[in-house]
CSV table of C-alpha atoms in Angstrom, one decimal:
chain,number,residue,atom,x,y,z
A,135,MET,CA,-23.5,5.2,-3.8
A,136,ASN,CA,-23.6,7.7,-0.8
A,137,GLY,CA,-21.2,10.8,-0.9
A,138,PRO,CA,-19.2,12.1,-3.8
A,139,ILE,CA,-16.3,9.6,-4.0
A,140,GLY,CA,-18.1,7.8,-6.9
A,141,LYS,CA,-18.0,11.1,-8.9
A,142,TRP,CA,-14.2,11.7,-8.6
A,143,ASP,CA,-11.8,10.4,-11.2
A,144,ILE,CA,-10.9,7.1,-9.7
A,145,HIS,CA,-9.5,4.3,-12.1
A,146,PRO,CA,-12.2,3.1,-14.2
A,147,MET,CA,-11.4,-0.7,-13.3
A,148,HIS,CA,-12.5,0.2,-9.7
A,149,PHE,CA,-16.3,0.2,-10.8
A,150,TRP,CA,-17.4,-1.1,-7.4
A,151,LEU,CA,-16.5,2.4,-6.0
A,152,ARG,CA,-19.3,3.8,-8.1
A,153,GLY,CA,-21.9,1.3,-6.8
A,154,THR,CA,-21.7,-1.5,-9.5
A,155,ARG,CA,-21.1,-5.0,-8.3
A,156,PRO,CA,-19.0,-7.5,-10.3
A,157,GLU,CA,-21.6,-9.9,-12.0
A,158,GLN,CA,-19.5,-12.9,-10.9
A,159,PRO,CA,-16.7,-13.4,-8.1
A,160,VAL,CA,-14.4,-15.0,-10.9
A,161,ARG,CA,-14.0,-14.0,-14.5
A,162,TYR,CA,-11.4,-14.3,-17.3
A,163,ASP,CA,-10.6,-11.1,-18.9
A,164,GLU,CA,-9.4,-11.7,-22.7
A,165,ALA,CA,-8.2,-8.1,-23.0
A,166,ILE,CA,-5.3,-8.9,-20.6
A,167,GLY,CA,-4.9,-12.5,-20.4
A,168,MET,CA,-5.6,-12.8,-16.6
A,169,TRP,CA,-8.3,-13.8,-14.3
A,170,HIS,CA,-10.1,-11.2,-12.0
A,171,VAL,CA,-11.1,-12.4,-8.6
A,172,TYR,CA,-13.6,-10.2,-6.7
A,173,GLY,CA,-15.3,-12.1,-4.0
A,174,TYR,CA,-14.3,-12.1,-0.5
A,175,PRO,CA,-14.5,-15.9,0.2
A,176,GLU,CA,-12.5,-16.4,-3.0
A,177,VAL,CA,-9.9,-14.0,-2.2
A,178,LEU,CA,-9.4,-15.6,1.1
A,179,GLU,CA,-9.0,-18.9,-0.2
A,180,ILE,CA,-6.3,-17.7,-2.5
A,181,LEU,CA,-4.5,-15.8,0.1
A,182,GLY,CA,-4.6,-18.8,2.5
A,183,ASP,CA,-3.1,-21.3,0.0
A,184,PRO,CA,0.3,-20.3,-1.3
A,185,GLY,CA,1.0,-23.8,-2.5
A,186,THR,CA,-1.7,-23.6,-5.1
A,187,PHE,CA,-1.7,-19.7,-5.7
A,188,SER,CA,2.0,-18.6,-5.9
A,189,SER,CA,3.2,-15.2,-5.2
A,190,ALA,CA,6.1,-15.5,-7.5
A,191,VAL,CA,4.5,-13.8,-10.6
A,192,ALA,CA,7.4,-11.4,-11.6
A,193,THR,CA,8.8,-13.9,-14.2
A,194,ARG,CA,5.5,-13.7,-16.1
A,195,PHE,CA,6.2,-10.0,-16.7
A,196,VAL,CA,10.1,-9.6,-16.7
A,197,PRO,CA,12.7,-11.9,-17.8
A,198,PRO,CA,13.8,-14.6,-15.1
A,199,GLU,CA,17.3,-13.4,-14.8
A,200,GLN,CA,16.1,-9.8,-14.0
A,201,ALA,CA,13.5,-11.0,-11.7
A,202,ALA,CA,16.1,-13.0,-9.7
A,203,VAL,CA,18.1,-10.0,-9.2
A,204,ALA,CA,15.1,-7.4,-8.6
A,205,PHE,CA,13.1,-9.6,-6.3
A,206,ASP,CA,15.5,-11.4,-4.1
A,207,GLY,CA,14.5,-10.5,-0.6
A,208,ASN,CA,11.3,-9.0,-1.8
A,209,LEU,CA,8.6,-10.7,0.6
A,210,THR,CA,5.8,-10.1,-1.7
A,211,GLN,CA,7.3,-12.4,-4.4
A,212,ALA,CA,8.5,-15.1,-2.2
A,213,ASP,CA,6.7,-18.4,-1.5
A,214,PRO,CA,7.5,-21.0,1.3
A,215,PRO,CA,9.8,-22.2,2.6
A,216,ASP,CA,11.9,-19.1,1.4
A,217,HIS,CA,9.2,-16.7,2.5
A,218,GLN,CA,9.2,-18.1,6.2
A,219,LYS,CA,13.1,-17.7,6.3
A,220,LEU,CA,13.0,-14.1,4.9
A,221,ARG,CA,10.0,-13.2,7.1
A,222,LYS,CA,11.8,-14.6,10.3
A,223,LEU,CA,15.1,-12.8,9.5
A,224,VAL,CA,13.3,-9.4,8.8
A,225,GLY,CA,10.9,-10.0,11.8
A,226,ARG,CA,13.8,-10.1,14.2
A,227,THR,CA,14.5,-6.4,13.4
A,228,PHE,CA,11.1,-4.9,12.1
A,229,THR,CA,9.4,-5.5,15.5
A,230,LEU,CA,6.1,-4.4,17.1
A,231,LYS,CA,8.2,-3.0,20.1
A,232,MET,CA,10.3,-0.9,17.6
A,233,VAL,CA,7.1,0.3,16.1
A,234,GLY,CA,5.5,1.2,19.4
A,235,GLU,CA,8.4,3.3,20.4
A,236,LEU,CA,7.9,5.5,17.4
A,237,GLU,CA,4.5,7.1,18.6
A,238,SER,CA,5.9,10.2,20.2
A,239,ARG,CA,8.4,10.8,17.4
A,240,ILE,CA,5.5,10.5,14.9
A,241,ALA,CA,3.5,13.1,16.8
A,242,ALA,CA,6.2,15.4,16.9
A,243,LEU,CA,6.9,15.0,13.2
A,244,THR,CA,3.3,15.6,12.3
A,245,HIS,CA,3.1,18.8,14.3
A,246,GLU,CA,6.4,19.9,12.7
A,247,LEU,CA,5.0,19.4,9.3
A,248,LEU,CA,1.7,21.0,10.0
A,249,ASP,CA,3.4,24.1,11.5
A,250,GLY,CA,5.0,24.7,8.1
A,251,ILE,CA,1.5,25.2,6.5
A,252,HIS,CA,0.5,28.8,5.9
A,253,GLY,CA,-3.0,29.9,4.9
A,254,LYS,CA,-6.3,28.0,4.8
A,255,ARG,CA,-5.7,25.9,1.7
A,256,PHE,CA,-3.2,23.5,1.1
A,257,ASP,CA,-2.1,20.0,-0.4
A,258,LEU,CA,-2.5,17.5,2.4
A,259,ALA,CA,-0.6,14.8,0.3
A,260,GLU,CA,2.2,17.2,-0.1
A,261,SER,CA,2.3,18.8,3.5
A,262,LEU,CA,1.8,15.7,5.5
A,263,ALA,CA,0.5,12.5,3.9
A,264,TYR,CA,3.6,11.8,1.6
A,265,PRO,CA,6.6,13.4,3.9
A,266,LEU,CA,5.3,11.8,7.4
A,267,PRO,CA,5.8,8.1,6.4
A,268,VAL,CA,8.8,8.9,4.3
A,269,ILE,CA,10.7,10.7,7.2
A,270,VAL,CA,9.8,7.9,9.6
A,271,ILE,CA,11.2,5.3,7.0
A,272,CYS,CA,14.3,7.3,6.3
A,273,ASP,CA,14.9,7.6,10.1
A,274,MET,CA,14.3,4.0,10.7
A,275,LEU,CA,16.8,2.9,7.8
A,276,GLY,CA,19.2,5.7,8.8
A,277,LEU,CA,19.0,7.5,5.5
A,278,PRO,CA,19.6,11.2,5.4
A,279,ARG,CA,16.5,13.3,5.3
A,280,SER,CA,18.2,15.6,2.7
A,281,ASP,CA,17.8,12.6,0.3
A,282,ARG,CA,14.0,12.6,0.8
A,283,GLU,CA,13.2,14.3,-2.4
A,284,GLN,CA,15.5,12.0,-4.6
A,285,LEU,CA,13.7,9.0,-3.0
A,286,LYS,CA,10.4,10.7,-3.9
A,287,GLU,CA,11.4,11.1,-7.4
A,288,TRP,CA,12.4,7.5,-7.8
A,289,THR,CA,9.2,6.2,-6.2
A,290,ASP,CA,6.9,8.8,-8.1
A,291,GLN,CA,8.6,7.7,-11.4
A,292,SER,CA,7.8,4.1,-10.7
A,293,LEU,CA,4.2,5.0,-9.8
A,294,LEU,CA,3.6,7.3,-12.7
A,295,ALA,CA,4.7,4.6,-15.1
A,296,SER,CA,2.7,1.8,-13.5
A,297,THR,CA,-0.1,0.6,-15.9
A,298,GLN,CA,-2.4,-2.5,-16.1
A,299,LEU,CA,-0.4,-5.7,-16.3
A,300,SER,CA,-1.1,-8.2,-19.1
A,301,THR,CA,0.2,-11.5,-20.0
A,302,LEU,CA,-0.3,-11.0,-23.6
A,303,ALA,CA,2.6,-10.4,-26.0
A,304,GLY,CA,3.1,-7.3,-27.8
A,305,ASP,CA,1.9,-4.9,-25.3
A,306,THR,CA,4.2,-1.9,-26.1
A,307,ALA,CA,2.8,0.1,-23.3
A,308,LEU,CA,3.3,-2.4,-20.8
A,309,GLU,CA,6.9,-3.0,-21.9
A,310,GLU,CA,7.7,0.8,-21.5
A,311,SER,CA,5.9,0.9,-18.1
A,312,LEU,CA,8.1,-2.0,-17.0
A,313,ASP,CA,11.2,-0.6,-18.5
A,314,THR,CA,10.7,2.7,-16.6
A,315,GLN,CA,9.8,0.9,-13.3
A,316,ALA,CA,12.8,-1.2,-13.6
A,317,GLU,CA,15.1,1.9,-14.2
A,318,ALA,CA,13.7,3.7,-11.1
A,319,ALA,CA,14.1,0.4,-8.9
A,320,MET,CA,17.7,-0.1,-10.2
A,321,GLU,CA,18.7,3.6,-9.5
A,322,LEU,CA,17.1,3.3,-5.9
A,323,GLY,CA,18.8,-0.2,-5.4
A,324,PHE,CA,22.3,1.4,-6.2
A,325,TYR,CA,21.7,4.0,-3.7
A,326,LEU,CA,20.6,1.4,-1.0
A,327,LEU,CA,23.6,-0.7,-1.8
A,328,GLU,CA,25.8,2.3,-0.9
A,329,GLN,CA,24.1,2.6,2.4
A,330,VAL,CA,24.3,-1.2,3.2
A,331,THR,CA,28.1,-1.2,2.3
A,332,ASP,CA,28.6,1.8,4.7
A,333,ARG,CA,26.7,0.0,7.4
A,334,ARG,CA,28.9,-3.1,7.1
A,335,ARG,CA,32.1,-0.8,7.5
A,336,ARG,CA,30.5,1.2,10.2
A,337,PRO,CA,27.4,-0.2,11.9
A,338,ARG,CA,25.0,2.3,13.6
A,339,GLU,CA,21.7,2.0,15.5
A,340,ASP,CA,19.4,1.8,12.5
A,341,LEU,CA,17.4,-1.0,10.8
A,342,PHE,CA,20.0,-1.5,8.0
A,343,SER,CA,22.6,-2.3,10.5
A,344,LYS,CA,20.1,-4.6,12.4
A,345,LEU,CA,19.3,-6.4,9.1
A,346,ILE,CA,23.0,-7.1,8.5
A,347,GLU,CA,23.3,-8.5,11.9
A,348,ALA,CA,20.2,-10.6,11.8
A,349,GLU,CA,20.6,-14.2,11.8
A,350,VAL,CA,18.2,-17.4,11.9
A,351,ASP,CA,19.6,-21.0,12.1
A,352,GLY,CA,22.9,-19.5,11.2
A,353,GLU,CA,21.6,-17.8,8.1
A,354,ARG,CA,21.9,-14.2,7.3
A,355,LEU,CA,20.6,-11.9,4.7
A,356,THR,CA,22.6,-11.0,1.6
A,357,ASP,CA,23.4,-7.5,0.6
A,358,ARG,CA,20.9,-7.9,-2.4
A,359,GLN,CA,18.2,-9.2,0.0
A,360,ILE,CA,18.7,-6.1,2.4
A,361,VAL,CA,18.7,-3.8,-0.7
A,362,ASN,CA,15.5,-5.2,-2.0
A,363,PHE,CA,13.7,-5.2,1.3
A,364,GLY,CA,14.7,-1.7,1.7
A,365,ASN,CA,13.5,-0.9,-1.6
A,366,LEU,CA,10.1,-2.6,-0.7
A,367,LEU,CA,10.1,-0.8,2.6
A,368,ILE,CA,10.5,2.7,0.9
A,369,SER,CA,8.1,2.2,-2.0
A,370,ALA,CA,5.4,0.1,-0.6
A,371,GLY,CA,5.7,1.3,3.1
A,372,HIS,CA,5.2,5.0,2.4
A,373,ILE,CA,2.7,4.5,-0.2
A,374,THR,CA,0.4,2.7,2.0
A,375,THR,CA,0.4,5.2,4.8
A,376,THR,CA,0.2,8.1,2.4
A,377,MET,CA,-2.8,6.7,0.7
A,378,LEU,CA,-4.5,5.7,4.1
A,379,LEU,CA,-4.2,9.2,5.3
A,380,GLY,CA,-5.4,10.8,2.1
A,381,ASN,CA,-8.3,8.2,1.8
A,382,THR,CA,-9.5,8.6,5.2
A,383,VAL,CA,-9.8,12.4,4.8
A,384,LEU,CA,-11.6,11.8,1.3
A,385,CYS,CA,-14.1,9.6,3.2
A,386,LEU,CA,-14.5,12.1,6.0
A,387,ASP,CA,-15.3,14.8,3.5
A,388,ALA,CA,-17.8,12.5,1.6
A,389,PHE,CA,-19.7,11.6,4.9
A,390,PRO,CA,-19.6,14.8,7.0
A,391,ASP,CA,-21.9,13.2,9.7
A,392,VAL,CA,-19.1,10.7,10.2
A,393,ASP,CA,-16.5,13.5,10.5
A,394,GLU,CA,-18.6,15.2,13.3
A,395,ARG,CA,-19.3,11.8,15.0
A,396,VAL,CA,-15.5,10.9,15.2
A,397,ARG,CA,-14.4,14.3,16.3
A,398,LYS,CA,-16.8,13.9,19.2
A,399,ASP,CA,-15.6,10.4,20.1
A,400,ARG,CA,-12.0,9.9,19.4
A,401,SER,CA,-12.4,6.2,20.4
A,402,LEU,CA,-13.7,5.7,17.1
A,403,VAL,CA,-10.4,6.7,15.3
A,404,PRO,CA,-9.0,3.1,15.0
A,405,GLY,CA,-12.3,1.9,13.7
A,406,LEU,CA,-12.2,5.0,11.3
A,407,LEU,CA,-8.9,3.7,9.8
A,408,GLU,CA,-10.2,0.1,9.5
A,409,GLU,CA,-13.2,1.3,7.6
A,410,SER,CA,-11.1,3.5,5.4
A,411,LEU,CA,-8.9,0.4,4.6
A,412,ARG,CA,-12.1,-1.4,3.6
A,413,TYR,CA,-13.9,1.4,1.8
A,414,LEU,CA,-10.9,2.8,-0.1
A,415,SER,CA,-8.4,0.0,-0.1
A,416,PRO,CA,-4.9,1.6,-0.7
A,417,LEU,CA,-3.5,-1.6,-2.2
A,418,ALA,CA,-6.4,-2.4,-4.7
A,419,ALA,CA,-5.2,-5.6,-6.1
A,420,GLY,CA,-2.5,-8.1,-5.9
A,421,TYR,CA,-1.3,-11.0,-8.2
A,422,ARG,CA,-1.0,-14.7,-8.1
A,423,VAL,CA,-0.1,-17.5,-10.3
A,424,THR,CA,-1.7,-20.9,-10.2
A,425,THR,CA,0.5,-24.0,-9.7
A,426,ARG,CA,-2.0,-26.6,-10.5
A,427,ASP,CA,-5.5,-26.9,-12.2
A,428,VAL,CA,-7.9,-25.5,-9.6
A,429,GLU,CA,-11.6,-24.6,-9.3
A,430,ILE,CA,-12.6,-21.1,-7.7
A,431,ALA,CA,-16.2,-20.3,-7.1
A,432,GLY,CA,-17.0,-23.1,-9.5
A,433,VAL,CA,-14.8,-21.9,-12.2
A,434,ARG,CA,-12.0,-24.1,-13.5
A,435,VAL,CA,-8.8,-22.2,-13.7
A,436,PRO,CA,-5.9,-24.0,-15.5
A,437,GLU,CA,-2.2,-24.4,-13.9
A,438,GLY,CA,0.0,-21.5,-14.8
A,439,GLU,CA,-2.7,-18.8,-15.1
A,440,VAL,CA,-2.3,-15.2,-13.4
A,441,LEU,CA,-4.9,-14.0,-11.2
A,442,GLU,CA,-5.5,-10.4,-10.5
A,443,VAL,CA,-6.9,-10.5,-6.8
A,444,TRP,CA,-9.0,-7.6,-6.0
A,445,PHE,CA,-8.9,-6.8,-2.2
A,446,SER,CA,-10.6,-3.5,-2.9
A,447,ALA,CA,-13.8,-5.4,-4.4
A,448,ALA,CA,-13.6,-8.3,-1.8
A,449,ASN,CA,-13.8,-5.5,1.0
A,450,ARG,CA,-17.2,-4.5,-0.8
A,451,ASP,CA,-18.8,-8.1,-0.9
A,452,PRO,CA,-22.3,-7.9,0.4
A,453,ARG,CA,-22.0,-11.6,1.4
A,454,VAL,CA,-19.6,-10.4,4.1
A,455,PHE,CA,-20.1,-6.7,4.8
A,456,GLU,CA,-23.6,-5.5,5.4
A,457,ASP,CA,-24.5,-2.3,3.6
A,458,PRO,CA,-21.0,-2.4,1.9
A,459,ASP,CA,-21.5,1.2,0.6
A,460,VAL,CA,-22.1,2.6,3.9
A,461,PHE,CA,-19.0,4.2,5.6
A,462,ASP,CA,-19.3,3.2,9.3
A,463,PRO,CA,-16.3,3.9,11.8
A,464,ALA,CA,-18.0,1.6,14.2
A,465,ARG,CA,-18.6,-1.4,11.9
A,466,SER,CA,-18.3,-4.5,13.7
A,467,PRO,CA,-17.2,-7.0,12.6
A,468,ASN,CA,-15.1,-5.5,10.1
A,469,PRO,CA,-12.7,-8.3,8.6
A,470,GLN,CA,-11.3,-5.8,6.1
A,471,ILE,CA,-8.3,-7.3,4.0
A,472,GLY,CA,-6.7,-3.8,3.2
A,473,PHE,CA,-3.4,-5.2,4.5
A,474,GLY,CA,-3.8,-8.7,3.0
A,475,ARG,CA,-4.2,-11.8,4.8
A,476,GLY,CA,-2.2,-15.0,5.4
A,477,ILE,CA,1.5,-15.4,5.1
A,478,HIS,CA,1.8,-12.0,3.2
A,479,PHE,CA,0.0,-10.0,5.7
A,480,CYS,CA,1.5,-6.6,5.6
A,481,LEU,CA,4.6,-6.4,7.8
A,482,GLY,CA,4.2,-2.8,8.1
A,483,ALA,CA,0.5,-2.7,8.8
A,484,PRO,CA,1.2,-1.9,12.7
A,485,LEU,CA,3.4,1.1,11.7
A,486,ALA,CA,0.8,2.3,9.1
A,487,ARG,CA,-2.1,2.1,11.7
A,488,LEU,CA,0.0,4.0,14.4
A,489,GLU,CA,1.0,6.8,11.9
A,490,GLY,CA,-2.7,7.0,10.8
A,491,ARG,CA,-4.1,7.1,14.3
A,492,VAL,CA,-1.5,9.7,15.6
A,493,ALA,CA,-2.0,12.0,12.3
A,494,MET,CA,-5.8,11.9,12.3
A,495,ASN,CA,-6.1,12.8,16.0
A,496,ILE,CA,-3.8,15.8,15.6
A,497,LEU,CA,-5.5,16.9,12.2
A,498,PHE,CA,-8.8,16.8,14.3
A,499,ASP,CA,-7.2,18.8,17.2
A,500,ARG,CA,-5.6,21.4,14.9
A,501,PHE,CA,-8.3,21.8,12.3
A,502,PRO,CA,-12.0,22.1,13.6
A,503,ALA,CA,-13.0,22.0,9.9
A,504,LEU,CA,-11.1,20.2,7.2
A,505,ARG,CA,-12.7,19.6,3.8
A,506,VAL,CA,-11.5,18.9,0.2
A,507,ASP,CA,-11.1,22.1,-1.7
A,508,PRO,CA,-14.3,22.2,-3.9
A,509,ASP,CA,-12.5,24.6,-6.3
A,510,ASP,CA,-9.5,22.2,-6.7
A,511,ARG,CA,-10.2,18.6,-7.5
A,512,PRO,CA,-8.0,15.7,-6.1
A,513,ALA,CA,-5.8,14.0,-8.6
A,514,PHE,CA,-5.8,10.2,-8.2
A,515,LEU,CA,-3.1,7.5,-8.8
A,516,THR,CA,-3.4,6.3,-12.5
A,517,SER,CA,-2.4,2.5,-11.6
A,518,PRO,CA,-5.4,0.2,-11.0
A,519,GLU,CA,-3.4,-1.7,-8.3
A,520,PHE,CA,-3.6,1.4,-6.0
A,521,THR,CA,-6.5,3.6,-4.6
A,522,GLY,CA,-5.1,7.0,-3.6
A,523,VAL,CA,-4.3,10.5,-4.3
A,524,TRP,CA,-1.3,12.3,-6.0
A,525,ARG,CA,-2.9,15.6,-4.7
A,526,LEU,CA,-5.4,16.4,-2.1
A,527,PRO,CA,-6.1,20.1,-1.9
A,528,VAL,CA,-8.0,21.0,1.1
A,529,ARG,CA,-9.5,24.1,3.1
A,530,VAL,CA,-9.5,24.5,6.8
A,531,ASP,CA,-11.8,27.5,6.9
């Protein structure tokens, strides 16, 4: 493939990032007891049919009683009709209007964070890509910024422990991974419960208070549901934006002609982000379980089987994307599914796009030259479910 991205140490399961195509759009993986789905039309079919392909897969990997506590209110694990009810309640507070009003704040934060950089070499993930979305989310929820490092520790603990899921019994590495993730989620959950309890006593002008007050058809969110949504927003919300920013800089470094082109024509910045979401999809994969026997791309998949649905591979499907290994910020059409599709389309997508657009424009303004440091390689996330960096050392000389 073009550029150096394929040479970096990205997870080996992301073989399409190295220019290798899946041999078929659907295949069974005996090593993990699950089905991989790689093709774009097949992924869309699955995302568009929650009745056949359920999102409630947690109980396949953790005990049902644990899943009931940990995922109540987590939109990613909910199926209709519960999903619609939760989405309506959360949507009453997490609105496009609210997101749009954050633009000037995001710009000010970006400048503030970049003002703290000294020297011509720094870690873009540590200096900007991580703290920017975390501060925005903390402010939205009304969490003290002084707690930012503790929040990072919990989310990092979960990410570092994340490994390839498997339905096969006796996978001790997976069991240890899930235990570590559960411990981090529990500690974060206790912290968020204290915040929710405080808002019930003393409401404020923040998202937690609005979630408590939200009502649809006489129903309100429980404390557990609010906590689990807050957990999802902190964990998944900031990770997506962090990886989007980092991945976009990686792509611009790999394709300097694109970097020059976008700097000259800032109207391409939104398209740049969409192409980044396609080319290096932050959420590489999601999971579904079949509720009946079904045929996908001519392959029969029995009821009760777990599917690993690869958004990142679908975004490289040559049946849909012409020259899929070419990075083009003006690609049109670009029906990338980096934020998912259907009822589970990412609720935070508008915020991630806004943060990405504002931050990239400011990076272009402040740094006429921004390159990955050739003497200090990026460090990538180890989980196959994500495509992104832990560290992104850059040079601005």
